[in-house]
Short mmCIF file of C-alpha atoms in Angstrom, two decimals:
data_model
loop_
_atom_site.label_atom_id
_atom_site.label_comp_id
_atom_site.label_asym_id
_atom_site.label_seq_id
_atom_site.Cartn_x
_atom_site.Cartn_y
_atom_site.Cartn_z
CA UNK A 2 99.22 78.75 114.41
CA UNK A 3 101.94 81.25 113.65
CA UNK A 4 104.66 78.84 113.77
CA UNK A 5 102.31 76.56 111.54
CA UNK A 6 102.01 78.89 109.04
CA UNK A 7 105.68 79.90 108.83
CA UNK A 8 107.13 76.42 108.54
CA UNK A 9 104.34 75.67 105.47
CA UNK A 10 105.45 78.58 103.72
CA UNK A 11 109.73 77.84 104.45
CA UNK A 12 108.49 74.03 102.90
CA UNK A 13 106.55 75.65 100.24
CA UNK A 14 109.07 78.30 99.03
CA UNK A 15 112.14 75.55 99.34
CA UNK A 16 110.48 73.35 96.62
CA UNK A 17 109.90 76.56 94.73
CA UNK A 18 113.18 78.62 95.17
CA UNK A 19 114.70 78.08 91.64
CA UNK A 20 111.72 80.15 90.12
CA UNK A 21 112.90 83.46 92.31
CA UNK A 22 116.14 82.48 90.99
CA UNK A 23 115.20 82.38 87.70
CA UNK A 24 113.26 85.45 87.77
CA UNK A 25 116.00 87.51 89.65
CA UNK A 26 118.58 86.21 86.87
CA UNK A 27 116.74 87.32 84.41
CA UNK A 28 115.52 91.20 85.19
CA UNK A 29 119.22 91.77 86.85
CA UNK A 30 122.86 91.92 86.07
CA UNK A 31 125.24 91.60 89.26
CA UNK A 32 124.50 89.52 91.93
CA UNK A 33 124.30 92.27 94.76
CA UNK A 34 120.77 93.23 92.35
CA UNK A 35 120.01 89.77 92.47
CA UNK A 36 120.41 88.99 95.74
CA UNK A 37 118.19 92.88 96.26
CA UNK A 38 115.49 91.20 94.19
CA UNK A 39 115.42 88.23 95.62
CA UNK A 40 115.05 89.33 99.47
CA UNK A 41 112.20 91.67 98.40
CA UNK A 42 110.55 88.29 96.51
CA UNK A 43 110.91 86.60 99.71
CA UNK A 44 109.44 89.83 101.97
CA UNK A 45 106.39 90.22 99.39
CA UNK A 46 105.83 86.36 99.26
CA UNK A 47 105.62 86.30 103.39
CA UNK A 48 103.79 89.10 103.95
CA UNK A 49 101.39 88.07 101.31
CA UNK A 50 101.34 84.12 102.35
CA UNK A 51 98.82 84.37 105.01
CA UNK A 52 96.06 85.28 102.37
CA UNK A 53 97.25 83.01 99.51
CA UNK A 54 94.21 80.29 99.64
CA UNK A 55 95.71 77.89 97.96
CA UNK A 56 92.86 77.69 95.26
CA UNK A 57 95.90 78.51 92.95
CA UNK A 58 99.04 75.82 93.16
CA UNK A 59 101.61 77.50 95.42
CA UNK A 60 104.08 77.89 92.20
CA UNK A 61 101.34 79.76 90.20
CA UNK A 62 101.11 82.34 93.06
CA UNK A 63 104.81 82.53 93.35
CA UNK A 64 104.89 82.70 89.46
CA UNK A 65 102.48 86.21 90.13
CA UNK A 66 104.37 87.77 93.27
CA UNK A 67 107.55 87.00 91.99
CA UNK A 68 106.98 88.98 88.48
CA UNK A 69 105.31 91.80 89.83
CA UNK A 70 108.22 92.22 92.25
CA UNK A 71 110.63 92.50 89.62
CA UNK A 72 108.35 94.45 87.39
CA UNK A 73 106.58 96.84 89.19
CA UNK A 74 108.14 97.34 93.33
CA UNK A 75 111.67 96.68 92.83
CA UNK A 76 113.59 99.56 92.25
CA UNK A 77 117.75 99.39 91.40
CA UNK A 78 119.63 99.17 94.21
CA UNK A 79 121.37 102.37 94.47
CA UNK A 80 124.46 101.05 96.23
CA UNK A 81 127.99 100.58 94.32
CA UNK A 82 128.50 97.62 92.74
CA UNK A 83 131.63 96.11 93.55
CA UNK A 84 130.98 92.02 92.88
CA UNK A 85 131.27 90.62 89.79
CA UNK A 86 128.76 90.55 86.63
CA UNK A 87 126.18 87.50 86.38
CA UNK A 88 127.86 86.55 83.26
CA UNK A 89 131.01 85.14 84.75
CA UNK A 90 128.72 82.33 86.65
CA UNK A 91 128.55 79.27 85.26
CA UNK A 92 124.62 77.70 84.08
CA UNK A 93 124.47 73.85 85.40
CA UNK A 94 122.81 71.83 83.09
CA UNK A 95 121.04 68.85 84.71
CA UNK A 96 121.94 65.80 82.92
CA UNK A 97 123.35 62.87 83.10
CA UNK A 98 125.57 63.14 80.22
CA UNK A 99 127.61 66.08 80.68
CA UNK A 100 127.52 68.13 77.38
CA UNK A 101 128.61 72.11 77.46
CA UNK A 102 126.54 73.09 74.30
CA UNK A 103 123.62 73.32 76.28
CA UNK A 104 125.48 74.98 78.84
CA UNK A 105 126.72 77.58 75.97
CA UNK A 106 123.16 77.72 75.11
CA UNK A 107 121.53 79.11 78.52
CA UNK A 108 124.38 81.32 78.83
CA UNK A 109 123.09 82.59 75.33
CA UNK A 110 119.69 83.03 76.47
CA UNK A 111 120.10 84.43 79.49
CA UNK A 112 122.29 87.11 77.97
CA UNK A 113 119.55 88.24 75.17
CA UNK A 114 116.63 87.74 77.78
CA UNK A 115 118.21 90.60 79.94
CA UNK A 116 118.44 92.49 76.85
CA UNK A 117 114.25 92.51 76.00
CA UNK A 118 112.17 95.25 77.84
CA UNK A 119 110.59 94.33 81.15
CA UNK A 120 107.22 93.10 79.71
CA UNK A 121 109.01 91.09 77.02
CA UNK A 122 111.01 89.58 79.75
CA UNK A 123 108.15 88.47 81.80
CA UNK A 124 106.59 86.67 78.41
CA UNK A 125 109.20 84.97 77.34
CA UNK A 126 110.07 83.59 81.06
CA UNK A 127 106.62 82.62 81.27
CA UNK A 128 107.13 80.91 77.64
CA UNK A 129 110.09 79.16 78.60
CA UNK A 130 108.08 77.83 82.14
CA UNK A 131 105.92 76.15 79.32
CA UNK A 132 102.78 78.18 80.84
CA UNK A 133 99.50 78.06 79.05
CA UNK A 134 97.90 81.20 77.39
CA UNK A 135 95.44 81.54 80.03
CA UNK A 136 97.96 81.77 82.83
CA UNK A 137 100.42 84.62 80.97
CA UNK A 138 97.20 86.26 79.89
CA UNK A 139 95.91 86.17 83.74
CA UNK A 140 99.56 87.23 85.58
CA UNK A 141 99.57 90.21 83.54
CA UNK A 142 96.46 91.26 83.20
CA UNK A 143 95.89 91.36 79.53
CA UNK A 144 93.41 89.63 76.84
CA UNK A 145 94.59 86.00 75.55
CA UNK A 146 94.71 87.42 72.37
CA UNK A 147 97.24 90.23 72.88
CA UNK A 148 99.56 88.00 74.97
CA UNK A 149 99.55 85.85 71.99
CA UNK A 150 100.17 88.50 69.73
CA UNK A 151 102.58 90.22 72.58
CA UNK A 152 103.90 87.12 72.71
CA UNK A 153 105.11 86.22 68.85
CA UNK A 154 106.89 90.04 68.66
CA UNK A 155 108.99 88.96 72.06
CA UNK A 156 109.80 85.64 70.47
CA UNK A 157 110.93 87.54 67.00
CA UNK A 158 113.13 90.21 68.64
CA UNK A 159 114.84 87.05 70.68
CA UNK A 160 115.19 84.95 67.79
CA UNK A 161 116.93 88.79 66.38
CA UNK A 162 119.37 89.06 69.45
CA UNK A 163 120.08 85.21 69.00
CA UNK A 164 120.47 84.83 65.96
CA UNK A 165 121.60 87.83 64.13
CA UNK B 3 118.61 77.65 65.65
CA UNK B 4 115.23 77.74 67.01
CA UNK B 5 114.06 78.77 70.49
CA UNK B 6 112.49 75.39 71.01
CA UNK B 7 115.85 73.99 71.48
CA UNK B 8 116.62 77.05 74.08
CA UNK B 9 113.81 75.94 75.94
CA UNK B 10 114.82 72.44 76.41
CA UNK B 11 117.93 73.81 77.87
CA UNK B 12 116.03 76.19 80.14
CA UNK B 13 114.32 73.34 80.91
CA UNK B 14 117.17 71.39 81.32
CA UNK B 15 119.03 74.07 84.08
CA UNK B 16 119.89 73.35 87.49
CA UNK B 17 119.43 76.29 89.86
CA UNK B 18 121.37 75.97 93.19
CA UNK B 19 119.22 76.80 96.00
CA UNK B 20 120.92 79.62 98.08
CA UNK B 21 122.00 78.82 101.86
CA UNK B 22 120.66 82.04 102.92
CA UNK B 23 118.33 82.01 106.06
CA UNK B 24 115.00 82.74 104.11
CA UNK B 25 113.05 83.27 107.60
CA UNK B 26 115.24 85.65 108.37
CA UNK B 27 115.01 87.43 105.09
CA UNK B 28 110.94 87.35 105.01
CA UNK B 29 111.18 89.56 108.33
CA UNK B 30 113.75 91.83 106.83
CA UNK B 31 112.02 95.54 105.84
CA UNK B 32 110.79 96.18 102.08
CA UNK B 33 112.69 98.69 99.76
CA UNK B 34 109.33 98.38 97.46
CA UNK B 35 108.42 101.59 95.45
CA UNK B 36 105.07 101.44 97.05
CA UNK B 37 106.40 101.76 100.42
CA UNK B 38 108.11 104.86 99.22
CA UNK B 39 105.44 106.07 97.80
CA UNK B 40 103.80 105.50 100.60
CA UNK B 41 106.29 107.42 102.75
CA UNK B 42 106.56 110.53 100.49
CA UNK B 43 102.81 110.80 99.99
CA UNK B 44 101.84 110.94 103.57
CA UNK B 45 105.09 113.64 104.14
CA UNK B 46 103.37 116.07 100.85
CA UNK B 47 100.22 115.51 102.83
CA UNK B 48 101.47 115.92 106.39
CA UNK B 49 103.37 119.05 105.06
CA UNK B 50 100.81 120.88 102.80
CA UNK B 51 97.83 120.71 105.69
CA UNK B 52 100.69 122.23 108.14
CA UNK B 53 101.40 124.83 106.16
CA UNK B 54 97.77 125.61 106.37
CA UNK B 55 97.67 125.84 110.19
CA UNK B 56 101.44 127.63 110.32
CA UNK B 57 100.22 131.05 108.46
CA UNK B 58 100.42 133.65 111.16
CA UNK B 59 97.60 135.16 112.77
CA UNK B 60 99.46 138.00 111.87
CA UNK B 61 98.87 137.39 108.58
CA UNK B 62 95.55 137.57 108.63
CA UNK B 63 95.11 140.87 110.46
CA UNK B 64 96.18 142.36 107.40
CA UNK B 65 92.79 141.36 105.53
CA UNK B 66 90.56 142.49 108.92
CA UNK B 67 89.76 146.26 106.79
CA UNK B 68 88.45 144.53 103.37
CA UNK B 69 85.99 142.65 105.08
CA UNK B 70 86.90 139.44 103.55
CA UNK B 71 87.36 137.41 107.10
CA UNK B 72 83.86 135.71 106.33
CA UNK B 73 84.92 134.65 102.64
CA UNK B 74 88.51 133.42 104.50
CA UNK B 75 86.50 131.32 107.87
CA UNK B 76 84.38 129.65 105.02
CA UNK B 77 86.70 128.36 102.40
CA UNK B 78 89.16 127.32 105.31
CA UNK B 79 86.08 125.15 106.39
CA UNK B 80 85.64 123.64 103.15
CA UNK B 81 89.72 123.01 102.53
CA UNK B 82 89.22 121.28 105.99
CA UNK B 83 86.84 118.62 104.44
CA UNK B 84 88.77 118.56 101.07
CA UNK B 85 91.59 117.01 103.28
CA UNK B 86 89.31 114.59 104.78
CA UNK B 87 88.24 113.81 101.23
CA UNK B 88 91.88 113.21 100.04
CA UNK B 89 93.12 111.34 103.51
CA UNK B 90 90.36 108.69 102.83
CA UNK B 91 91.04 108.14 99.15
CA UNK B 92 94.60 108.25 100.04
CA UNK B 93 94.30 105.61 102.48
CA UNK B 94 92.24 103.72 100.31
CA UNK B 95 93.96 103.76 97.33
CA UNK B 96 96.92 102.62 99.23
CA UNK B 97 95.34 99.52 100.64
CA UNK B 98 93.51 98.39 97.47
CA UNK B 99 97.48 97.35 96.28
CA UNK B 100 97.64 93.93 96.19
CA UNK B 101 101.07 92.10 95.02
CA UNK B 102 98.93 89.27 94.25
CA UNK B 103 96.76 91.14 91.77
CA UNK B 104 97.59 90.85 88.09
CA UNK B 105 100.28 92.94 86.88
CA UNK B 106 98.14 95.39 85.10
CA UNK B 107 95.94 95.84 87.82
CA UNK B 108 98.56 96.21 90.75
CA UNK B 109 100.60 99.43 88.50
CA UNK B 110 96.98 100.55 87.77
CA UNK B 111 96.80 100.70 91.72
CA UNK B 112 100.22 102.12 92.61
CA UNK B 113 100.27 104.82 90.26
CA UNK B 114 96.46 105.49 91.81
CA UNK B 115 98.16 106.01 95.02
CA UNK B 116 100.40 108.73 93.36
CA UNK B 117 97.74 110.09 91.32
CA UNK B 118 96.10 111.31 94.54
CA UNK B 119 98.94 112.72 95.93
CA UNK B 120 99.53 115.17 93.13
CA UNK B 121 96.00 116.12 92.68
CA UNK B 122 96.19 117.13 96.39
CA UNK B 123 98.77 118.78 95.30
CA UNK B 124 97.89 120.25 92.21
CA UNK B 125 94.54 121.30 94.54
CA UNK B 126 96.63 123.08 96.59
CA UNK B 127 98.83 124.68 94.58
CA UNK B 128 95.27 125.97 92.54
CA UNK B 129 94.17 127.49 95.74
CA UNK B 130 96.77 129.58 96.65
CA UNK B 131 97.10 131.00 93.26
CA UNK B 132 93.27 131.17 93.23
CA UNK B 133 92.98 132.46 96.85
CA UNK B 134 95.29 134.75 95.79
CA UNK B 135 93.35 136.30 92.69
CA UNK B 136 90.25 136.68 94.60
CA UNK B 137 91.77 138.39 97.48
CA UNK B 138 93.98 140.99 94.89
CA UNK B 139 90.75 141.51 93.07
CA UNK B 140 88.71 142.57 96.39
CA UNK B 141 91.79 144.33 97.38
CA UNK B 142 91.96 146.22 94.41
CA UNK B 143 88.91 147.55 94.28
CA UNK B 144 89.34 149.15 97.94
CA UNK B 145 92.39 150.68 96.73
CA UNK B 146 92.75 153.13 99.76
CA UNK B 147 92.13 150.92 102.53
CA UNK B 148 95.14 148.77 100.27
CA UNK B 149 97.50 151.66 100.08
CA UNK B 150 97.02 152.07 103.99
CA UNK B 151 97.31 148.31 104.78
CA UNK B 152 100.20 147.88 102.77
CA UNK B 153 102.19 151.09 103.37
CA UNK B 154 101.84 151.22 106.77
CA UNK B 155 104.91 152.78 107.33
CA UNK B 156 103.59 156.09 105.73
CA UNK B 157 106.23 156.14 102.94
CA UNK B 158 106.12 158.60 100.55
CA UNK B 159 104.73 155.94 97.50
CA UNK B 160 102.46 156.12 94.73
CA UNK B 161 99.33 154.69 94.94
CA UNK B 162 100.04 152.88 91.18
CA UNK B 163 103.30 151.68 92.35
CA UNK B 164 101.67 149.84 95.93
CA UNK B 165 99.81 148.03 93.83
CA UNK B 166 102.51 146.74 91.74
CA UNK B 167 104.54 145.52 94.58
CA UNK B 168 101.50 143.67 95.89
CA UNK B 169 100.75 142.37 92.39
CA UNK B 170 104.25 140.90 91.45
CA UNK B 171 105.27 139.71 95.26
CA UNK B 172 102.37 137.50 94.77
CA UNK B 173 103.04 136.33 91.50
CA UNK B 174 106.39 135.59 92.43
CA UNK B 175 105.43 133.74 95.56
CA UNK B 176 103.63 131.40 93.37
CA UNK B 177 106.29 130.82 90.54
CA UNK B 178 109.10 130.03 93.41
CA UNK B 179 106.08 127.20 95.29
CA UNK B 180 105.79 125.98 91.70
CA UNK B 181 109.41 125.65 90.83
CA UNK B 182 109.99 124.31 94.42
CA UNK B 183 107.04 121.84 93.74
CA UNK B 184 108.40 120.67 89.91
CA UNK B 185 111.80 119.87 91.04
CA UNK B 186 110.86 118.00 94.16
CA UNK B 187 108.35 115.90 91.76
CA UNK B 188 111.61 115.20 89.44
CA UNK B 189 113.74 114.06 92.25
CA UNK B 190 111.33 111.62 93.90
CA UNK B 191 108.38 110.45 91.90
CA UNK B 192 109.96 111.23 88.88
CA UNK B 193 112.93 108.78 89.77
CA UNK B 194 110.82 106.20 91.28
CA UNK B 195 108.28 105.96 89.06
CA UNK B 196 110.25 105.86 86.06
CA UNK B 197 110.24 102.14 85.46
CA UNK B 198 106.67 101.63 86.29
CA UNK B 199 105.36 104.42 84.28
CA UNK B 200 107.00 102.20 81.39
CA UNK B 201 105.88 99.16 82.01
CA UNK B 202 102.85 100.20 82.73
CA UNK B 203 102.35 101.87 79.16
CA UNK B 204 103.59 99.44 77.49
CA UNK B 205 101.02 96.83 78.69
CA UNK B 206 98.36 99.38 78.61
CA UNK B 207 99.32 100.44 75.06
CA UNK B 208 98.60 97.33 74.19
CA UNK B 209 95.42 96.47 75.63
CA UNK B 210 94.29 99.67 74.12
CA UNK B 211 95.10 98.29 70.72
CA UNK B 212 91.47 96.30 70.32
#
């Protein structure tokens, strides 16, 4: 039963990985912090798999755990940093004609992302993850209509940081 | 440029899967604040109900002439079920958390867990200074039996000047368990709850807006 379970959720998290990824990219800056996040992502995610019904899709959940992780448990590893900043790493773009101005472009993004407050953060990844309304509104815990109002402020101070 | 075409690019992004073991890493122990604050709650509870049971009988001769040992055997009986009290809504707090709850909801919870903490605190720290006001104002007004109790010795001292010494030791016991108390709160809490305690206002700010 045990071994069931653990296998489902090492099949379920492999399709779903790149959102962790995202997420730890996002609310740190060196990869010893990511890699911080990311294990305690993975630790809340297990310990909490057992009761995740699946009445939610899998990536929804992980969407939920993943963001209160980085918002509300993880605290900054106090070690010294030693490796290098998250900057230096190259963003793959997926396509089949190579073109670095969309590379250039995530770089961008990434950079002004980490520069937004925590909450921003969370609404503008969950803007960029093309989630409904509803779902932002329901991960956070706040009315529709503030995350939509929430939501245009985040998008105006990015815009700011991008463009300014 | 607009953000719609940053979002194709998110879109667009390849993220390389890490080679870590992730089995591994699900069994590896949580650095989460509420595990912390788990930690350091149960150690300020553990420690302020000790220090209950470590005064000295000793200590409590001293108050066997004011005839105050029934007023002491009563309220230790009801600090006894206060504890319970706290324990339970301790423990309950605690396990309401739920990582899967929305974000709003799961600070609302955490900082719960903390909030009990520091009224058991804040409980204790009001009855010592409240113990202590009740016992100097029965003392005081048996100011002979005080003078004997407290200058045992048979010192040559003023009656005014016992009095003092009892007055001000006590009010300095207090203002060294508060000071004590403050900077603990700054070092742990204070540090770990920094982050959340932002967050956490600025979604609440907002759904206090409507």
């Amino acid at each position: 039963m045990q071994k069931d379970l653990e296998s489902k959720f090492l099949q379920d998290f492999e399709q779903n990985q790149n959102i962790v990824h995202k997420i730890c990219r996002i609310y740190t800056t060196n990869q010893d912090a990511h890699n911080d996040l990311f294990q305690e992502v993975v630790i809340q995610l297990w310990k909490n798999y057992s009761k995740f019904r699946g009445d939610s899709k899998f990536s929804t959940w992980m969407y939920r755990v993943a963001l209160n992780t980085a918002i509300s448990l993880y605290r900054k590893s106090t070690r010294t940093i030693t490796t290098q900043d998250i900057d230096d790493f190259s963003y793959k773009i997926q396509s089949i004609e190579y073109d670095d101005t969309e590379e250039l472009q995530l770089k961008a993004l990434y950079k002004a992302i980490r520069q937004l407050n925590d909450i921003d953060k969370a609404l503008i990844f969950l803007y960029l993850e093309d989630k409904p309304y509803k779902e932002i509104s329901e991960t956070l815990g706040i009315t529709e209509v503030n995350a939509r109002v929430k939501m245009n402020r985040a998008k105006d101070k990015l815009k700011n940081i991008l463009n300014p | 440029m607009d953000l719609e075409t940053y979002k194709k690019s998110w879109g667009n992004q390849q993220v390389e899967n890490t080679s870590v073991d992730i089995y591994k890493m699900s069994r590896s122990k949580s650095s989460s604040i509420v595990k912390w604050i788990f930690i350091i709650g149960v150690l300020e509870l553990i420690f302020w109900t000790s220090l209950n049971f470590m005064v000295p009988q000793k200590y409590l001769e001293f108050y066997k002439d004011f005839k105050v040992m029934e007023l002491i055997k009563v309220s230790t009986y009801v600090h006894y079920v206060v504890i319970l009290v706290f324990l339970v809504l301790f423990y309950k707090n605690y396990n309401s958390i739920s990582i899967t709850d929305n974000t709003r909801r799961l600070m609302n919870r955490i900082l719960s867990v903390r909030k009990t903490v520091k009224y058991y605190v804040y409980y204790n720290l009001g009855g010592i200074v409240l113990s202590n006001a009740v016992l100097i104002f029965i003392l005081l007004g048996q100011p002979k039996d005080l003078i004997k109790a407290m200058n045992a010795d048979g010192l040559n001292m003023e009656a005014n000047e016992v009095i003092t010494i009892f007055i001000v030791t006590s009010v300095i016991m207090v203002l060294v368990m508060l000071t004590i108390i403050w900077l603990f709160y700054r070092f742990t809490y204070g540090r770990l709850l920094k982050k959340l305690n932002k967050n956490y206002k600025e979604l609440d700010n907002l759904e206090n807006l409507n």
